[in-house]
Coordinates of C-alpha atoms in Angstrom, one line a residue:
Chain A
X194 CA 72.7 -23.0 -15.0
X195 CA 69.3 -24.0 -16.3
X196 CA 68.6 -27.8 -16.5
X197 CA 66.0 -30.1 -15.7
X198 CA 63.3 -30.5 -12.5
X199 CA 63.8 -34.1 -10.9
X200 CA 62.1 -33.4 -7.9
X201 CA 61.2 -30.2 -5.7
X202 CA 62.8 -28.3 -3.1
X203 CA 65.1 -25.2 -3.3
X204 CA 68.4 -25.5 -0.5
X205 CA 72.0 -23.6 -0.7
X206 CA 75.4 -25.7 0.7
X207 CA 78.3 -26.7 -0.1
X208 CA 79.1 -28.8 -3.1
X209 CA 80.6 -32.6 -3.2
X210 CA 81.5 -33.2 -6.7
X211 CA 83.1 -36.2 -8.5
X212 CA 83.3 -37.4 -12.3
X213 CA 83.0 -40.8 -11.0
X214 CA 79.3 -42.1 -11.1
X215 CA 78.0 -43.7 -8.0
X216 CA 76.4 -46.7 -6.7
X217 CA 74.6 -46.4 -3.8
X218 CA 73.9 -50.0 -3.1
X219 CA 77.1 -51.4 -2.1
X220 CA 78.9 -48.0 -2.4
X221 CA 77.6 -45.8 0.2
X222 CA 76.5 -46.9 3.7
X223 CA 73.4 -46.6 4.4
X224 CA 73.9 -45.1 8.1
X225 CA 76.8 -43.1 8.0
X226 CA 76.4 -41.4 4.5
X227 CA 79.9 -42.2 3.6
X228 CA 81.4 -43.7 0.3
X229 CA 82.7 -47.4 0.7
X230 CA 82.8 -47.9 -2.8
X231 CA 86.9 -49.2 -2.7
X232 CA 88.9 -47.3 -5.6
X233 CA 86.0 -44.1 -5.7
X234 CA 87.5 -40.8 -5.4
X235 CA 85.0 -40.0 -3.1
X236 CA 86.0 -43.4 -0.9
X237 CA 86.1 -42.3 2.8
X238 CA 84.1 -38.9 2.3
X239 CA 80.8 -38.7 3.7
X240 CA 78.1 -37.4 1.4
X241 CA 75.3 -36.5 4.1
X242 CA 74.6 -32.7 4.4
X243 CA 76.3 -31.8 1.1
X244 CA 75.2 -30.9 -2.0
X245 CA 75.9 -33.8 -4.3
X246 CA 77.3 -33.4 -7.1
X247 CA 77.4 -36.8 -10.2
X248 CA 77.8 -37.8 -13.3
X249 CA 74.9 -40.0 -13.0
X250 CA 73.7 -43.5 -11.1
X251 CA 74.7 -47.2 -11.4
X252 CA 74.1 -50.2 -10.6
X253 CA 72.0 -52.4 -8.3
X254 CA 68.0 -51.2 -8.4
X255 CA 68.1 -51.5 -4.5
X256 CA 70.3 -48.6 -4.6
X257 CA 67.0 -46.2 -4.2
X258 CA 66.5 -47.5 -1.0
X259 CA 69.5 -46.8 0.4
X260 CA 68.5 -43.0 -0.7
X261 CA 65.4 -43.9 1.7
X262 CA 68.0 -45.4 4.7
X263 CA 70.0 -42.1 4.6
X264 CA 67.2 -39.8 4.1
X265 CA 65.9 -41.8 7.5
X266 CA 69.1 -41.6 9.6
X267 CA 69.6 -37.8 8.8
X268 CA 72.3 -38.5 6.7
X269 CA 71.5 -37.9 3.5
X270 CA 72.7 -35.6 0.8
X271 CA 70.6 -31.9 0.8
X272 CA 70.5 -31.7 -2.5
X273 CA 71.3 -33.9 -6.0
X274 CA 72.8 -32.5 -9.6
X275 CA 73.6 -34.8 -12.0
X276 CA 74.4 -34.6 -15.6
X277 CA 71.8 -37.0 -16.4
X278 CA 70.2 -38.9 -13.7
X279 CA 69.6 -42.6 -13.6
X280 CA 65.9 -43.8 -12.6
X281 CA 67.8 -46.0 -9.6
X282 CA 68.9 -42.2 -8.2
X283 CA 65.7 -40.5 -9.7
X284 CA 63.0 -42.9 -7.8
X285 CA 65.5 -42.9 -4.9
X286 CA 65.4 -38.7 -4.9
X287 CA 61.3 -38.7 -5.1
X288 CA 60.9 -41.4 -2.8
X289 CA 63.2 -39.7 0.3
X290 CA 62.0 -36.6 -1.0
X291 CA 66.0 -34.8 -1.6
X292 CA 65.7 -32.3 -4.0
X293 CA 67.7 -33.1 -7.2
X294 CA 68.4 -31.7 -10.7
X295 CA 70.3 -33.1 -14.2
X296 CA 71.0 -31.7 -17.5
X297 CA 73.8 -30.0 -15.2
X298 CA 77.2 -29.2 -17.4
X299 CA 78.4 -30.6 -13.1
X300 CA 82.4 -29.8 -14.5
X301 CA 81.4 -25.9 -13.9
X302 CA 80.5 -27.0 -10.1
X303 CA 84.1 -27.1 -7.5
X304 CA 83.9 -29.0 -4.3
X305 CA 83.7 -26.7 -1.3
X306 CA 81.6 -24.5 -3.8
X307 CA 78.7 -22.6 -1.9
X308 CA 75.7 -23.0 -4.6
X309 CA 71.9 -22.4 -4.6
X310 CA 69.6 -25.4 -5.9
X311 CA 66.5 -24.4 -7.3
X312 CA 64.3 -27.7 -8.2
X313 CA 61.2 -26.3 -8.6
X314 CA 62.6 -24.4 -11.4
X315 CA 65.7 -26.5 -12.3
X316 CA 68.3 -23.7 -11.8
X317 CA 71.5 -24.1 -9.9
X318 CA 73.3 -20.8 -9.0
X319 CA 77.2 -20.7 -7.8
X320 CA 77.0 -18.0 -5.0
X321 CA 80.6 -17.3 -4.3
Chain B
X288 CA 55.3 -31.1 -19.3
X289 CA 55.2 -33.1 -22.4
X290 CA 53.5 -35.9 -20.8
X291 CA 49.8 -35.7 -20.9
X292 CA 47.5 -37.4 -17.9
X293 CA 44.5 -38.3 -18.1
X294 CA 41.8 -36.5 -15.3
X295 CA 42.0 -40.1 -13.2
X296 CA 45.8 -40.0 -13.5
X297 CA 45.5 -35.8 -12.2
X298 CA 43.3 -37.0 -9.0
X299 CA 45.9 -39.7 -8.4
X300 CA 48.5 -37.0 -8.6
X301 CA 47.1 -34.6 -6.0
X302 CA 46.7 -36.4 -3.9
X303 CA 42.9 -37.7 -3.9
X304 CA 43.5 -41.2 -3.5
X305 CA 45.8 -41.1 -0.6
X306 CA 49.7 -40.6 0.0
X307 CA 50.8 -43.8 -1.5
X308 CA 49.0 -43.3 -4.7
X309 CA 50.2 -39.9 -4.7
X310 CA 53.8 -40.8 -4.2
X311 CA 53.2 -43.8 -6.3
X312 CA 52.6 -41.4 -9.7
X313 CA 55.5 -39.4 -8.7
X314 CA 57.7 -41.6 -9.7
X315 CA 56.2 -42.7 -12.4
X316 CA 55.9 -39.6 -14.2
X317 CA 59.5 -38.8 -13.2
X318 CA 60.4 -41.9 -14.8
X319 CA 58.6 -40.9 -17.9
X320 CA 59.5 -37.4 -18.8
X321 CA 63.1 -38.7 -17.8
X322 CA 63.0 -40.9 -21.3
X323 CA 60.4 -38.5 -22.8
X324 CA 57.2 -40.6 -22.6
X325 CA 54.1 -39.3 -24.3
X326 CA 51.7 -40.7 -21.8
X327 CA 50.8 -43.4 -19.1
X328 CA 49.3 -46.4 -20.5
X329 CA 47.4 -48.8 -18.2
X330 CA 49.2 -52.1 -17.5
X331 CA 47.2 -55.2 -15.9
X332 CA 49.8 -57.3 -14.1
X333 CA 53.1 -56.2 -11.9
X334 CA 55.5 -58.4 -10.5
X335 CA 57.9 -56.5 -7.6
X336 CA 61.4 -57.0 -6.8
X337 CA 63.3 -56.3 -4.1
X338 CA 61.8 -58.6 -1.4
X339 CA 64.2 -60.4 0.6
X340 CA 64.9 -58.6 3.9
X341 CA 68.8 -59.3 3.0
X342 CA 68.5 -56.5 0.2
X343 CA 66.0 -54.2 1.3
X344 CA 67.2 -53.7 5.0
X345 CA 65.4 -51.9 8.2
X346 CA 65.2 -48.4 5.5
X347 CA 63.2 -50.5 2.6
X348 CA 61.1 -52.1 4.8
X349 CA 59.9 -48.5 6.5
X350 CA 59.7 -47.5 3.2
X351 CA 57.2 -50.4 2.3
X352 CA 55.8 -49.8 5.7
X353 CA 54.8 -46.3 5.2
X354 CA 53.3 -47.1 1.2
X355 CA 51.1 -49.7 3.1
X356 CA 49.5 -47.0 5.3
X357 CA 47.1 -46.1 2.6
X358 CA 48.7 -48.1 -0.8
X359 CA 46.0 -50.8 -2.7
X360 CA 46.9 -52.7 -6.0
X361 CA 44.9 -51.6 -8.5
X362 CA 46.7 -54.7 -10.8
X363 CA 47.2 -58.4 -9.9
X364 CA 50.8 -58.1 -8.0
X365 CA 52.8 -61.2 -6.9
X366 CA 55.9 -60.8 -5.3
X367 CA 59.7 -62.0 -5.9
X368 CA 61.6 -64.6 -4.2
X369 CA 61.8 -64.0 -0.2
X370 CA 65.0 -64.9 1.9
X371 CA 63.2 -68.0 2.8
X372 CA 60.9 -70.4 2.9
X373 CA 58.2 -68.2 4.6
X374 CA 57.2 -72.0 6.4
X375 CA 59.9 -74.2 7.1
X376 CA 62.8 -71.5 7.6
X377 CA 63.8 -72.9 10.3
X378 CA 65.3 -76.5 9.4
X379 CA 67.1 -74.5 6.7
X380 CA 68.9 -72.8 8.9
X381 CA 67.3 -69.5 9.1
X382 CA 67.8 -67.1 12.1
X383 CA 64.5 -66.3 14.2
X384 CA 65.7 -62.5 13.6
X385 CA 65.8 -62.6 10.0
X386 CA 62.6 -64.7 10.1
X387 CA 60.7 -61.9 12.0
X388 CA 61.6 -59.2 9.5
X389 CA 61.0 -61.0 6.5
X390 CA 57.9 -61.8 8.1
X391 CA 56.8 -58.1 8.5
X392 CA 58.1 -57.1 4.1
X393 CA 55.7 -59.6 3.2
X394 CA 53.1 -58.6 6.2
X395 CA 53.3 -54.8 4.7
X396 CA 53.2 -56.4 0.8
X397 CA 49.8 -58.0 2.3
X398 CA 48.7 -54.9 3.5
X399 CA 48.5 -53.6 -0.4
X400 CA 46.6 -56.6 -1.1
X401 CA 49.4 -58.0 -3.4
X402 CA 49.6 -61.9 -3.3
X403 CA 51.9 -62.7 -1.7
X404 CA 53.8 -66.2 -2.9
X405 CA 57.5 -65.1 -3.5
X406 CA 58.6 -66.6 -7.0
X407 CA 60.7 -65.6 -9.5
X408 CA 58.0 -67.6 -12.2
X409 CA 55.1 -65.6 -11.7
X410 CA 53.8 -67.0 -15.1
X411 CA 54.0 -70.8 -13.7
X412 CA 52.2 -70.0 -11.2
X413 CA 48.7 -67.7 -12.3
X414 CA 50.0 -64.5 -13.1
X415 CA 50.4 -65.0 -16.9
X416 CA 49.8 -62.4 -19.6
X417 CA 48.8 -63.2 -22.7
X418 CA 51.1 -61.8 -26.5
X419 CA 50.8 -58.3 -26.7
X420 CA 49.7 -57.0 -23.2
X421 CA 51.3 -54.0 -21.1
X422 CA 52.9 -55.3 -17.8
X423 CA 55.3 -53.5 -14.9
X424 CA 57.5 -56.5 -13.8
X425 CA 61.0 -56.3 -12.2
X426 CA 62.7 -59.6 -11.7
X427 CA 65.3 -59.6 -15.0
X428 CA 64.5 -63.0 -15.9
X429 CA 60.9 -62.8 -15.8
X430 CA 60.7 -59.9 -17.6
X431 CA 63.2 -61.2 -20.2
X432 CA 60.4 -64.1 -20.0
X433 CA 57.4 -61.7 -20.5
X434 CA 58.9 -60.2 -23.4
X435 CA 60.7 -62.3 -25.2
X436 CA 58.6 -66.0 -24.9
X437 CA 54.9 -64.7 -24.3
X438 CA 55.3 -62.0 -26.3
X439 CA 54.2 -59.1 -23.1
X440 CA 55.3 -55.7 -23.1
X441 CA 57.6 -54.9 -20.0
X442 CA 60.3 -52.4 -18.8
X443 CA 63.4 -53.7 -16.5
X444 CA 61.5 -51.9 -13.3
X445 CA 63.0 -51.4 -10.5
X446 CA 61.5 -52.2 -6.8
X447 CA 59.9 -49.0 -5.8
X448 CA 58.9 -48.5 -9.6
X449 CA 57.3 -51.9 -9.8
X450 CA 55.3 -51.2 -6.7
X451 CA 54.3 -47.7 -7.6
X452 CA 52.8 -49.7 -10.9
X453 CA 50.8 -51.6 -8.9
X454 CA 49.5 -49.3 -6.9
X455 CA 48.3 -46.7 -9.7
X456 CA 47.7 -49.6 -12.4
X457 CA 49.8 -47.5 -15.0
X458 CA 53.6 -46.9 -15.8
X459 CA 54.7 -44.1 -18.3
X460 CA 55.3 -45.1 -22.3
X461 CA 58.5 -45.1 -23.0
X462 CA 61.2 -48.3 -23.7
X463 CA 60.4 -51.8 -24.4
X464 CA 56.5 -50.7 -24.7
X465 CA 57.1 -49.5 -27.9
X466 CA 57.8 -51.5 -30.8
X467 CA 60.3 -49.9 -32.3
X468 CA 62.9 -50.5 -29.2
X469 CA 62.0 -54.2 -29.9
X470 CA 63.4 -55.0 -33.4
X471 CA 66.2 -57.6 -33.3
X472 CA 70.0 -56.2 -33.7
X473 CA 72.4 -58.5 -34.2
X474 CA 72.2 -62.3 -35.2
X475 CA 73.4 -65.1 -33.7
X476 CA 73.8 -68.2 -35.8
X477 CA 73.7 -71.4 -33.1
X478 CA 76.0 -74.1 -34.6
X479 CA 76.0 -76.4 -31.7
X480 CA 73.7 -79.2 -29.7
X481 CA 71.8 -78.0 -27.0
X482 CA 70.3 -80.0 -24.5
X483 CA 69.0 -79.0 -20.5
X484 CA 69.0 -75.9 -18.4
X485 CA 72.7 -75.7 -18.0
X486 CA 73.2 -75.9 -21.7
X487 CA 71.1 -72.9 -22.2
X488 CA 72.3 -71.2 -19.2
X489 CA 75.7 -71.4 -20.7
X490 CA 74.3 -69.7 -24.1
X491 CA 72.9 -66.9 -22.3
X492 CA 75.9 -66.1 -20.6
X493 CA 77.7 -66.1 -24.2
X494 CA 75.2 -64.1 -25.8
X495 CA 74.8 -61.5 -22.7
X496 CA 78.4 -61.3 -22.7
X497 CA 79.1 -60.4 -26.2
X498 CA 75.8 -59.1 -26.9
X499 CA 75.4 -56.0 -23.9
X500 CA 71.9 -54.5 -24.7
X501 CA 72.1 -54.9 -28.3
X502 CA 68.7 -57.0 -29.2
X503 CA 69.4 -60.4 -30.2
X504 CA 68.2 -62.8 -32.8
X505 CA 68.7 -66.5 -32.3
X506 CA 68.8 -69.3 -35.3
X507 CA 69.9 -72.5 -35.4
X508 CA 67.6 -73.7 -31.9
X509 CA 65.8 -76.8 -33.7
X510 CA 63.4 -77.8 -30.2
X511 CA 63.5 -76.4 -26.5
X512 CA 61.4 -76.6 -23.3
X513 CA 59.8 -74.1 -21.4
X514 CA 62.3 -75.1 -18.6
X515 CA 65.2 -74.2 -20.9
X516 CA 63.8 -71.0 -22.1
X517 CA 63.4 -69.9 -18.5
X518 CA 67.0 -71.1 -17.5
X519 CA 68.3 -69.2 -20.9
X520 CA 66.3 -66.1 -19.6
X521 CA 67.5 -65.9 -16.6
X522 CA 71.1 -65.9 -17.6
X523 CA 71.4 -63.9 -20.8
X524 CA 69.6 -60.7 -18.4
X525 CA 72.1 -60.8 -15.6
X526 CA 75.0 -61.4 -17.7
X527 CA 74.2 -58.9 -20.5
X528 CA 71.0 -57.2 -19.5
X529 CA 68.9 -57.8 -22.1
X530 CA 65.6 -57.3 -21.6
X531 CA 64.2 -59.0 -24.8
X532 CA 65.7 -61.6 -27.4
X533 CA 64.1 -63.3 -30.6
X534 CA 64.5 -67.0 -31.2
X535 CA 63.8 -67.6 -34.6
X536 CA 60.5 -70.4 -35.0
X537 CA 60.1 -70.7 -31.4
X538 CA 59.5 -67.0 -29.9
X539 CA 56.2 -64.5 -30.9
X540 CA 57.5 -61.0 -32.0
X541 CA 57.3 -59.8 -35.1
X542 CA 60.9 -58.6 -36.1
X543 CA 63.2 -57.7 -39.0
X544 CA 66.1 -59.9 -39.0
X545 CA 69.7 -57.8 -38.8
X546 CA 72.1 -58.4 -41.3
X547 CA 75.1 -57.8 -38.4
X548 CA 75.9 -62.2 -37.7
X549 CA 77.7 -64.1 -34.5
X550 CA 78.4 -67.1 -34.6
X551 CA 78.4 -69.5 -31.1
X552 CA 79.9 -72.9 -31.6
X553 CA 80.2 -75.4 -29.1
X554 CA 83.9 -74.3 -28.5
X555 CA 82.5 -70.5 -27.0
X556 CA 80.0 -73.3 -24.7
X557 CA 82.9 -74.6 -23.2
X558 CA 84.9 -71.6 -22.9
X559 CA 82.0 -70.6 -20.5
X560 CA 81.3 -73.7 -18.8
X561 CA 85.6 -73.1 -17.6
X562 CA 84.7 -69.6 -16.9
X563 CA 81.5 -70.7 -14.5
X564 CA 84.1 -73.4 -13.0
X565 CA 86.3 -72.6 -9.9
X566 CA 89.6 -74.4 -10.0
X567 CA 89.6 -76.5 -6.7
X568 CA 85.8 -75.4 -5.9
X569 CA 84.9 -78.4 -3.0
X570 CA 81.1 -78.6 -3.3
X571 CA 79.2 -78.6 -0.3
X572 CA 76.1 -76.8 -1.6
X573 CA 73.8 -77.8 -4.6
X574 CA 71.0 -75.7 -5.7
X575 CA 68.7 -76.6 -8.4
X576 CA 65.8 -73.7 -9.0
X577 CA 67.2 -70.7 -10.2
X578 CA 64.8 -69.5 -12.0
X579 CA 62.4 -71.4 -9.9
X580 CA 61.7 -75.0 -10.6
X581 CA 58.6 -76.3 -12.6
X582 CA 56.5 -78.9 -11.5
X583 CA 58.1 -81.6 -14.1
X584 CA 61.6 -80.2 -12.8
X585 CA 60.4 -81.7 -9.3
X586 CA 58.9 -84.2 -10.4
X587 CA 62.2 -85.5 -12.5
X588 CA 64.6 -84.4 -9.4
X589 CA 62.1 -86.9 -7.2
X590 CA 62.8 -89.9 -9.1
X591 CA 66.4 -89.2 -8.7
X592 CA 66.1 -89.2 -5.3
X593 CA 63.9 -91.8 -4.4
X594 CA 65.2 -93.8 -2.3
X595 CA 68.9 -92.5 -2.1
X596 CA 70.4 -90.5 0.6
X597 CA 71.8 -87.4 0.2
X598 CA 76.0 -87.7 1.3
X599 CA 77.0 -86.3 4.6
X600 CA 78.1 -82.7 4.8
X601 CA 76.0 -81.6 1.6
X602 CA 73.0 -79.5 1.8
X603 CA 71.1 -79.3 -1.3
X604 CA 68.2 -77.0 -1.7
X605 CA 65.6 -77.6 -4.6
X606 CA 63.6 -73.9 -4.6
X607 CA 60.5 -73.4 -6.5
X608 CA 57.5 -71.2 -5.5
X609 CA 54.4 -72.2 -2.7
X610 CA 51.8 -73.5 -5.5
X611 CA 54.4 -75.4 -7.1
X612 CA 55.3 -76.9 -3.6
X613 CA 51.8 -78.2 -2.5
X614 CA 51.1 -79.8 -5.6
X615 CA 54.7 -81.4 -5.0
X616 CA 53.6 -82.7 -1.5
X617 CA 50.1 -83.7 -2.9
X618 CA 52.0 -85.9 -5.9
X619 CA 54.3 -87.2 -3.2
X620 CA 57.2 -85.5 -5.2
X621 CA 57.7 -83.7 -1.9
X622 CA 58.6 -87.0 0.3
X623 CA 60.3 -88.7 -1.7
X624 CA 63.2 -85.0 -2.1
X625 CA 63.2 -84.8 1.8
X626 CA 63.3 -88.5 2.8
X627 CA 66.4 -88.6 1.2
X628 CA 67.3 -85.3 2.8
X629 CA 67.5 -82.7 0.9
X630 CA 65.2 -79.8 0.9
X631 CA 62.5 -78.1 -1.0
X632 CA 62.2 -74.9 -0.5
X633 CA 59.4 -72.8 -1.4
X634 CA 59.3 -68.9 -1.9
X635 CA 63.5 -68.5 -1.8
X636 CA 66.5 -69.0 -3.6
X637 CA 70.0 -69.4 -3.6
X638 CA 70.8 -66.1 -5.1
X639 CA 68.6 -64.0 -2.2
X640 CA 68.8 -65.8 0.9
X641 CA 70.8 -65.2 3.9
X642 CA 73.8 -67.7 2.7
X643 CA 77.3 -65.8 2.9
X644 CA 79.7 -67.6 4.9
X645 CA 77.6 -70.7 5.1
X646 CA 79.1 -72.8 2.1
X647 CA 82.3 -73.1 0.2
X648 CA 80.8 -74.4 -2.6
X649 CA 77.7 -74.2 -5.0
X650 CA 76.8 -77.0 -7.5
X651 CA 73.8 -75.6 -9.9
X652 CA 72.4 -76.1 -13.3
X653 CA 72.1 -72.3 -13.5
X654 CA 74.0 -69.9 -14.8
X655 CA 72.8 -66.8 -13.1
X656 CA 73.2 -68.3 -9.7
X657 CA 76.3 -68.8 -10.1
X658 CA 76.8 -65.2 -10.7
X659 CA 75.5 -64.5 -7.7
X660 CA 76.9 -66.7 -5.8
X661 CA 80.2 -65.7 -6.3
X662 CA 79.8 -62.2 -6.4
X663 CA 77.2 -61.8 -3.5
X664 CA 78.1 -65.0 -0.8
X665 CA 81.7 -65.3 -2.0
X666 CA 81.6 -69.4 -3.1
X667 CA 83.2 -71.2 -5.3
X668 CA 80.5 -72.5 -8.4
X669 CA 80.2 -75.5 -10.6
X670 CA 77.8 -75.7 -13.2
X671 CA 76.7 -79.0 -13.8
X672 CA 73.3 -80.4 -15.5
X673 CA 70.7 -81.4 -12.8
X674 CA 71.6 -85.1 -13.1
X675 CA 75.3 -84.3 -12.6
X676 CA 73.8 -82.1 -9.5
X677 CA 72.0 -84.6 -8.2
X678 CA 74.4 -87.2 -8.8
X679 CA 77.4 -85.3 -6.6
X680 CA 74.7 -84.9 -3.6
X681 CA 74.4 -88.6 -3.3
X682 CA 78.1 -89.2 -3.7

């Protein structure tokens, strides 16, 4: 799937996805990596290590730090694909440095899901 | 790439002026090809949000931290409100923990050489642009301010964006610095009295309410103070998000006027005021200063105060920036607010300080802190006009 560059870095794992967008301020803590945000479908799953898979960002412009906290506490995601990212999620990708794509059609993309993200060229591969 | 740098913008890029710099244009080229700018334009004044230790936390201050190992404005760059009064904290009732690390986001802001006085006014206090002039500022209501009442050109930016304007002096082309995402959208016909901050407050919250980000454009506003305009601001960005409004006779844009008409009477005034009042709500908090207050807004408060005493188990906070402060001590405006006891407090607010748990109930003239009072420290609001305010400290 060919979509958009939002910044570098090329990782395979295992895919998180939800058609829920997220908030990270307020919706994800900051240490542990897992969603707080009450009523989510992701609520109680930890995003940290996974390749996340969104809709796209809301809310609160501090949520980019919190990007920044989990990216500090090893816990953040490896990798972000969105359908269209949100500058909050955007400036929170390029400051922790995660890799992270959109323009994704992200229904094609089922949790557990081994799949290769290519920033630097904007591709995502399903591998199995 | 669509977007096109120039060879200063390149070096920045690569890294020749440092990490932060290089960091910096990152994100502000992201942001640009994200909404399909054509270029970077230079702006000449930022305003960051995002400065309160109670939002950013131990992650955004490393992240300031590490920005400051190399990062230099390039731009005048004040700061928003901190969570407290970086001087007196302490008879607020301010932890020495909390103290210490707001200490060290605005020692790592000073490191970057932004001036640091922590107000959400910038433009009462020296960092004013003039009609027509390209600025990075978060803070909603200032840049609702900005765009709408002097006539700047702004973006909503966010913290990290705000910053990395500062420290490249440029931010991508796209959005509200380009006229034609300016043009007024709907109209609102005013057919009701308006009179003091609250009043105008409660029209914002009307207007953001029903408006979302559709553009609006205000009649039937005969006179207003800058005060008002600030208060009005404030509210119609954090309960609609607008980012600009036209006010027809009184604000500078150039705009078509849409044919789409609302109507506000005094009847959708009062429907808010209920809204913005808790049943059973027992004040034991009054704020007065959200947005920050003006000079004359002290200097009215004082002369309420003078000579009264502020009732037992009431804490009222009058916040405003540092400038705004010292000329209040120097006019004896200062005195005559704490003799009575209540406080003026420079560089915070009641919307960004460390407050949860500490009241049960806020008495303001503003509508936007009320919003966050309620949503972020869980109390009970009021909104009153700043006699009313000043009237139920005393009693």
């Amino acid at each position: 799937m060919q979509g958009r560059k939002i910044f570098k870095g090329r990782v395979v794992g295992e895919a998180l996805v939800t058609g829920e967008d997220i908030s990270f301020y307020g919706g994800c803590d900051p240490e542990t990596g897992e969603i707080v945000e009450k009523g989510h479908n992701l609520e109680g799953k930890s995003i940290s290590g996974k390749i996340l898979v969104f809709p796209s960002g809301k809310g609160s412009t501090v949520g980019s730090y919190v990007l920044y906290a989990l990216k500090r506490a090893e816990k953040a995601p490896l990798a972000i694909v969105n359908r269209i990212m949100d500058p909050i999620v955007a400036v929170g990708c390029i400051i922790s440095e995660i890799p992270a794509v959109d323009e994704i059609e992200i229904e094609k993309i089922k949790t557990g899901q081994r799949i290769e993200v290519d920033a630097d060229n904007g591709v995502v591969t399903p591998i199995e | 790439m669509v977007l096109q740098l120039a060879p200063e913008e390149k070096k920045m890029l690569n890294g020749e002026y440092g990490k932060a710099a290089q960091k910096s244009m990152e994100i502000i080229i992201a942001l640009g090809e994200i909404y399909g700018a054509k270029r970077l334009i230079p702006v000449s004044s930022v305003q960051i949000a995002g400065v309160s230790y109670d939002n950013l936390g131990e992650a955004g201050l490393e992240y300031l931290s590490e920005m400051a190992e190399d990062g230099q404005t390039r731009v005048l760059t004040t700061l928003n409100p901190a969570g407290m009064d970086m001087v007196e904290w302490k008879k607020h009732g301010i932890s020495r923990d909390f103290a210490k690390n707001q200490q060290r986001v605005v020692d790592a802001f000073e490191r970057m050489g932004v001036v640091t006085t922590c107000t959400c006014t910038p433009y009462l206090i020296g960092n004013l642009p003039h009609y027509g002039e390209h600025i990075a500022w978060a803070e909603s209501s200032a840049v609702c301010f900005a765009n709408s009442v002097i006539g700047a050109y702004t973006n909503r930016e966010g913290g990290p964006s705000a910053l990395a304007a500062a420290l490249t002096g440029v931010t991508a082309e796209y959005g509200f610095h380009l006229d034609e995402n300016r043009v007024a959208q709907v109209k609102y016909e005013i057919q009701a009295e308006l009179k003091g901050t609250n009043d105008f407050g409660l029209l914002g919250q009307v207007i953001g309410n029903r408006t979302g980000k559709a553009i609006p454009y205000i009649t039937g506003v005969k006179k207003v103070t800058t005060e008002e305009l600030k208060s009005f601001s404030a509210s119609i960005a954090t309960y609609g998000g607008i980012a600009i409004f036209h006010m027809e006779g009184i604000t500078p844009n150039r705009t078509t006027v849409p044919e789409k008409t609302e109507v506000v009477t005094k009847k959708d005034l009062r429907r808010a005021k209920t809204e913005l009042d808790d049943d059973e709500a027992e004040i034991d908090f009054i704020s007065v200063g959200c947005p920050h207050a003006s000079i004359k807004e002290i200097a009215e408060i004082a002369n309420m105060l003078k000579g009264k005493t502020v009732a037992e188990g009431k804490t009222v906070w009058i916040t405003t920036a540092k400038p705004t402060k010292d000329l209040a001590i120097k006019m004896g405006y200062y005195d005559q607010i704490e003799q009575a006891g209540a406080y003026l407090v420079a560089d915070a607010c009641c919307a960004v300080a460390p407050l949860k748990g500490r009241f049960k109930g806020l008495m303001t003239d503003s509508a936007k802190a009320c919003f966050y009072a309620r949503g972020k420290n869980k109390f009970k609001t009021e909104i009153r006009t700043v006699e009313e305010c000043i009237r139920e400290a005393l009693s």
